[in-house]
Amino acid sequence: MSFDEIYGRGPDGVWRAPGRVNLIGEHTDYNDGLVLPFALGQGVTVSAARRDDGVFELRSLQAAETATVQDPVPGSIGGWAAYAVGVAWSLRAAGHPVGGASLLIDADLPQGAGLSSSAALECAVAVALCDLYDVRVPRPELARIAQRAENDFVGMPCGIMDQSASLLCTEGHALLLDCRSGLSAQVPLDLSGLTLLVIDTRAEHELVDGGYASRRAACEKAAELLGMPALRDVTDLGEALSRLEDPVLRRRTQHVVTENHRVEAAVGLLRAGAVAEVGALLTASHLSLRDEFEVSWPEANVAVEESVHAGARGARMVGGGFGGSVIALVPSDRVPRVREAVAAAYASREWPEPRFLAAAPSEGARRVDR
Ligand code: GLA
């Protein structure tokens, strides 16, 4: 179905926002820490037209349900449409007077694969509404507006990474974002002879559930017990760990603090042109997420082990955890071998066949019809 067939007119424009892969820096964003994501070529496209009746009407080429909302307020709508309508609510709450719109959504990004399909949807709608209503918002602020839609309209307490990646990334670069100051830098991601292979483990995650929120709460509790604004502020890990009695809080703290260090180390290596060396940091990040933060899942652990065994320089789970994707840094001539090894390991366990995707660091959200 085309926009014209659904709405009886053409769209005013077409906008697109990408999903992301986080190279490294997992569960650090809501601890005021550092992240290093890059945007994927895959994402969400929104065709949109202004409406003067104030109504939001939504269709998706990937979903049967449609949605019509007169006055977006939290709780007024659920499901996928909440991510889109929530952005209109959040823009208005931030004082930006956007009116209604007819929207048609099309995505080439798998949902629940840990590649930020929700942030891509939010950001595509955000740039579309801003352009339709001539609202000028600096991108870092637009990322916060989209995050607020997810936090307060959808009800998922995510950090700022995914929306920032979708809005701020540039082609050929990873985005170093300091989630406390909001400052960011583009770090060249020159893959020379290496492939960033995304392995969709086919174990779908659902972040609106409690695992993510409980990790976030544990980090906040640990920071409070340490008398710090956030775990970002831990400068002496040994001393901090000795002050925490609860072994769970100790493990969570250990992950966050060491993960921030790994981001800094990865940036140093990338800037020095030593991309292959980043592999060891990826694997260290995975082990920390598996053993200290406890958000990995069996399919991810097997994908990481098999990739490394078959020649990847390193691999790790990406995103919030409990399902989704793994990223492996693989010498390009080893990619077939890695794919075969992971697929064979899944088949022998009777797990669904993994999906593979070669990730190219791509451009952030933009208008695409002109
Ligand atoms: C999800 C959240 C992000 C971030 C990651 C974990 O993707 O949306 O804000 O917390 O998990 O790094």
XYZ file of C-alpha atoms and ligand atoms in Angstrom:
382
model
C 0.000 0.000 0.000
C 1.299 3.440 -0.869
C 0.719 6.696 1.031
C -1.574 7.883 -1.795
C -3.666 4.719 -1.644
C -4.132 5.042 2.115
C -4.608 8.767 2.526
C -5.859 9.806 -0.941
C -3.028 12.321 -1.372
C 0.746 12.390 -1.606
C 2.996 12.943 1.433
C 4.592 16.331 2.100
C 7.923 14.578 2.531
C 9.775 11.379 3.408
C 12.208 11.049 6.325
C 14.434 8.211 7.445
C 16.245 7.401 10.683
C 18.661 4.499 11.179
C 18.945 1.789 13.790
C 22.253 1.479 15.616
C 24.865 -0.958 16.754
C 26.770 -0.009 19.848
C 30.413 -0.833 19.229
C 31.159 -0.647 22.949
C 29.853 1.069 26.100
C 26.863 -1.011 27.194
C 24.677 -0.038 30.165
C 26.840 3.027 30.682
C 24.498 5.687 29.249
C 22.136 5.912 32.232
C 25.195 5.924 34.522
C 26.297 9.230 32.970
C 29.066 7.325 31.162
C 30.520 6.905 27.684
C 29.110 5.086 24.651
C 30.407 4.459 21.135
C 27.560 3.524 18.784
C 27.352 3.805 15.014
C 24.304 4.058 12.773
C 23.251 1.202 10.509
C 22.183 1.493 6.879
C 18.930 -0.179 7.967
C 16.260 1.917 9.620
C 12.742 3.327 9.573
C 11.231 5.481 6.830
C 8.279 7.769 7.519
C 6.188 9.384 4.787
C 4.187 12.192 6.323
C 1.702 14.938 5.570
C 0.458 17.785 7.750
C -3.156 17.765 8.869
C -5.021 20.748 10.135
C -7.556 18.769 12.216
C -4.846 18.049 14.820
C -5.267 14.278 14.425
C -2.408 11.740 14.194
C -3.217 8.868 11.877
C -0.699 6.055 11.592
C -0.183 3.052 9.363
C 2.772 0.714 9.158
C 3.674 -1.565 6.268
C 4.873 -4.076 8.865
C 1.816 -4.126 11.150
C -1.862 -4.841 10.663
C -3.073 -2.444 13.379
C -3.727 1.178 12.538
C -3.958 4.032 15.001
C -5.810 7.345 15.152
C -5.143 9.686 18.039
C -6.735 13.064 18.646
C -4.905 14.164 21.759
C -1.720 12.248 22.572
C -1.307 11.830 26.336
C 0.584 9.017 28.117
C -1.645 5.958 28.397
C -3.848 6.963 25.462
C -2.295 4.368 23.167
C -0.018 1.320 23.351
C 1.882 -0.900 20.909
C 4.219 0.352 18.170
C 2.187 3.515 17.545
C 3.005 4.775 21.064
C 6.641 5.327 20.051
C 5.512 7.595 17.202
C 2.662 9.439 18.919
C 4.788 9.768 22.055
C 7.209 11.920 20.092
C 4.426 14.367 19.184
C 3.450 14.517 22.868
C 7.055 15.009 23.927
C 7.702 17.747 21.332
C 4.629 19.611 22.570
C 5.645 19.105 26.211
C 9.002 20.705 25.361
C 7.160 23.741 23.985
C 7.329 22.929 20.287
C 3.915 23.431 18.684
C 3.594 20.515 16.252
C 0.149 19.817 14.801
C -1.403 16.607 13.498
C -0.068 14.387 10.737
C -0.845 11.408 8.550
C 2.055 8.981 8.767
C 3.062 5.859 6.877
C 5.872 3.851 8.432
C 8.116 1.357 6.682
C 11.052 -0.395 8.367
C 13.858 -2.579 7.062
C 15.208 -3.171 10.535
C 14.166 -6.294 12.446
C 12.180 -5.517 15.617
C 13.359 -6.917 18.936
C 16.820 -7.627 17.489
C 18.558 -5.135 19.770
C 19.257 -2.757 16.875
C 17.082 0.095 18.182
C 14.102 -0.156 15.890
C 12.132 1.847 18.475
C 14.604 4.733 18.566
C 14.698 4.703 14.749
C 10.906 5.035 14.680
C 10.953 7.827 17.278
C 13.699 9.746 15.495
C 12.180 9.397 12.028
C 8.895 10.790 13.365
C 10.745 13.504 15.287
C 12.576 14.863 12.235
C 9.422 14.545 10.121
C 7.250 16.533 12.564
C 9.932 19.181 13.038
C 10.231 19.717 9.298
C 6.461 19.618 8.704
C 5.879 22.316 11.314
C 9.065 24.259 10.757
C 10.271 23.611 14.298
C 14.038 24.020 14.739
C 15.481 21.898 17.536
C 19.208 21.156 17.906
C 19.766 17.433 17.426
C 21.097 16.680 20.939
C 17.916 18.223 22.344
C 15.771 16.329 19.846
C 17.419 13.130 21.111
C 16.301 14.040 24.652
C 12.781 14.733 23.417
C 12.644 11.314 21.715
C 14.079 9.654 24.832
C 11.400 11.326 26.927
C 8.743 9.878 24.610
C 10.109 6.421 25.350
C 10.581 7.034 29.096
C 7.316 8.782 29.885
C 4.917 7.857 27.077
C 5.925 4.263 26.319
C 7.185 3.557 29.846
C 10.653 2.173 29.077
C 13.382 3.808 31.230
C 16.044 3.792 28.472
C 19.096 6.052 28.454
C 20.056 8.558 25.769
C 22.309 6.384 23.581
C 19.949 5.002 20.949
C 18.211 8.265 20.072
C 21.548 10.104 19.994
C 23.024 7.492 17.662
C 20.064 7.680 15.303
C 20.169 11.492 15.170
C 23.880 12.338 15.446
C 25.870 9.598 13.697
C 27.655 10.255 10.429
C 28.767 7.904 7.674
C 32.069 6.106 8.279
C 32.186 7.079 11.959
C 31.254 5.894 15.402
C 29.843 8.475 17.798
C 31.674 8.981 21.074
C 29.031 10.396 23.383
C 29.578 11.571 26.918
C 26.133 10.939 28.363
C 26.714 13.354 31.246
C 27.820 16.457 29.349
C 26.002 15.592 26.123
C 29.213 16.364 24.226
C 30.013 14.104 21.311
C 32.782 13.493 18.802
C 32.875 11.609 15.513
C 35.492 8.847 15.621
C 36.551 7.448 12.227
C 35.657 3.769 11.921
C 37.917 2.727 9.109
C 37.399 -1.008 8.773
C 40.211 -1.736 6.315
C 39.908 -5.470 5.671
C 37.608 -6.113 8.627
C 33.858 -6.650 8.695
C 31.487 -5.718 11.492
C 29.205 -8.712 11.337
C 25.866 -8.405 13.119
C 24.446 -11.739 14.228
C 20.745 -11.579 15.033
C 20.432 -14.404 17.550
C 16.665 -14.596 16.938
C 15.998 -14.537 20.654
C 13.730 -11.506 20.740
C 14.004 -9.138 23.608
C 11.289 -7.044 25.135
C 12.821 -4.112 26.947
C 9.575 -2.857 28.434
C 9.919 -5.794 30.842
C 11.660 -5.665 34.194
C 15.240 -6.835 33.520
C 16.446 -3.539 32.136
C 14.682 -1.425 34.760
C 16.079 -3.554 37.579
C 19.660 -3.135 36.273
C 19.162 0.591 36.109
C 17.744 0.664 39.647
C 20.697 -1.386 40.961
C 23.185 1.079 39.449
C 21.337 4.015 40.979
C 21.284 2.259 44.346
C 25.035 1.562 44.185
C 25.794 5.194 43.322
C 23.581 6.348 46.187
C 25.351 4.043 48.669
C 28.686 5.350 47.441
C 27.459 8.925 47.859
C 27.959 9.792 44.208
C 25.633 11.270 41.589
C 26.279 8.309 39.258
C 28.604 5.320 38.811
C 30.446 7.468 36.274
C 32.023 9.188 39.263
C 33.827 6.099 40.603
C 37.540 6.818 40.240
C 38.907 4.062 42.476
C 37.116 0.824 41.662
C 38.775 -1.245 44.409
C 37.831 1.279 47.052
C 34.250 1.532 45.765
C 33.842 -2.257 45.723
C 35.138 -2.507 49.292
C 32.382 -0.130 50.382
C 29.545 -2.102 48.790
C 28.309 -5.079 50.814
C 25.819 -6.476 48.350
C 27.647 -8.782 45.879
C 25.085 -7.999 43.173
C 25.697 -4.251 43.451
C 29.441 -4.935 43.414
C 29.154 -6.858 40.165
C 26.983 -4.178 38.534
C 29.435 -1.456 39.591
C 32.423 -3.416 38.356
C 30.843 -3.729 34.911
C 29.922 -0.065 34.543
C 33.294 1.258 35.679
C 35.372 -1.125 33.561
C 33.075 -0.628 30.564
C 33.713 3.133 30.602
C 37.444 2.364 30.545
C 36.957 0.022 27.611
C 35.203 2.773 25.654
C 38.140 5.105 26.230
C 40.584 2.384 25.205
C 38.575 1.596 22.051
C 38.536 5.257 21.025
C 42.304 5.431 21.488
C 42.795 2.365 19.291
C 40.451 3.635 16.573
C 42.192 7.003 16.498
C 45.527 5.193 16.208
C 44.206 3.158 13.280
C 44.415 -0.103 15.241
C 40.853 -1.311 14.587
C 41.636 -5.025 14.868
C 42.861 -4.476 18.439
C 39.387 -3.318 19.422
C 38.334 -6.971 19.121
C 39.814 -7.939 22.492
C 37.869 -5.104 24.152
C 34.641 -6.347 22.572
C 35.128 -9.801 24.024
C 36.063 -8.371 27.425
C 32.885 -6.271 27.326
C 30.840 -9.377 26.551
C 32.299 -11.349 29.445
C 31.577 -8.456 31.776
C 27.982 -8.174 30.522
C 27.593 -11.937 30.900
C 29.192 -12.425 34.306
C 28.996 -9.094 36.130
C 25.974 -7.348 34.669
C 24.155 -10.625 33.896
C 22.196 -9.460 30.869
C 23.492 -11.897 28.258
C 21.540 -14.897 26.962
C 22.568 -18.386 25.779
C 22.299 -17.683 22.036
C 24.557 -14.631 22.424
C 27.157 -16.529 24.443
C 27.328 -19.265 21.816
C 27.527 -16.723 18.956
C 30.420 -14.939 20.681
C 32.325 -18.147 21.470
C 31.871 -19.620 17.993
C 32.780 -16.368 16.204
C 35.991 -15.954 18.128
C 36.845 -19.611 17.669
C 36.305 -19.290 13.911
C 38.602 -16.284 13.577
C 36.758 -13.147 14.739
C 39.044 -10.658 16.490
C 36.377 -10.249 19.136
C 32.617 -10.256 19.673
C 29.968 -9.090 22.121
C 26.253 -8.821 22.714
C 24.797 -5.399 21.876
C 21.998 -3.367 23.415
C 20.059 -3.845 26.612
C 20.387 -7.642 26.678
C 18.087 -10.635 27.331
C 17.840 -11.168 23.562
C 18.777 -9.398 20.333
C 22.057 -9.307 18.442
C 25.774 -9.906 18.720
C 28.431 -7.968 16.855
C 31.650 -9.645 15.748
C 34.727 -7.932 14.346
C 35.901 -10.328 11.661
C 38.724 -10.261 9.099
C 36.640 -10.051 5.915
C 38.031 -13.285 4.448
C 36.921 -15.146 7.589
C 33.285 -14.021 7.429
C 32.013 -17.175 5.646
C 33.765 -19.356 8.206
C 32.304 -17.419 11.138
C 28.817 -17.570 9.675
C 29.081 -21.310 9.126
C 30.400 -21.938 12.625
C 27.632 -19.949 14.320
C 24.911 -21.433 12.117
C 26.180 -24.981 12.771
C 26.295 -24.401 16.542
C 22.703 -23.128 16.486
C 21.517 -26.020 14.316
C 23.067 -28.578 16.660
C 21.093 -27.032 19.543
C 17.913 -26.871 17.447
C 17.777 -23.081 17.820
C 16.263 -20.931 15.040
C 18.754 -20.110 12.298
C 20.706 -16.917 13.124
C 20.535 -14.015 10.655
C 23.640 -12.159 9.514
C 24.085 -8.591 8.404
C 27.289 -6.759 7.448
C 27.073 -3.421 9.230
C 28.325 -0.270 7.512
C 28.640 2.857 9.692
C 26.002 5.079 8.111
C 24.417 8.503 8.218
C 21.950 9.629 10.890
C 18.330 10.744 10.479
C 17.510 12.897 7.466
C 14.940 13.891 4.898
C 15.290 11.564 1.925
C 12.899 12.855 -0.758
C 15.013 15.759 -1.927
C 19.042 -0.075 25.454
C 18.689 1.342 25.907
C 19.923 2.243 25.873
C 21.096 1.605 26.606
C 21.296 0.152 26.172
C 22.336 -0.545 26.988
O 19.403 -0.066 24.103
O 17.696 1.894 25.071
O 19.607 3.510 26.409
O 20.925 1.697 27.996
O 20.101 -0.590 26.244
O 23.589 -0.010 26.756
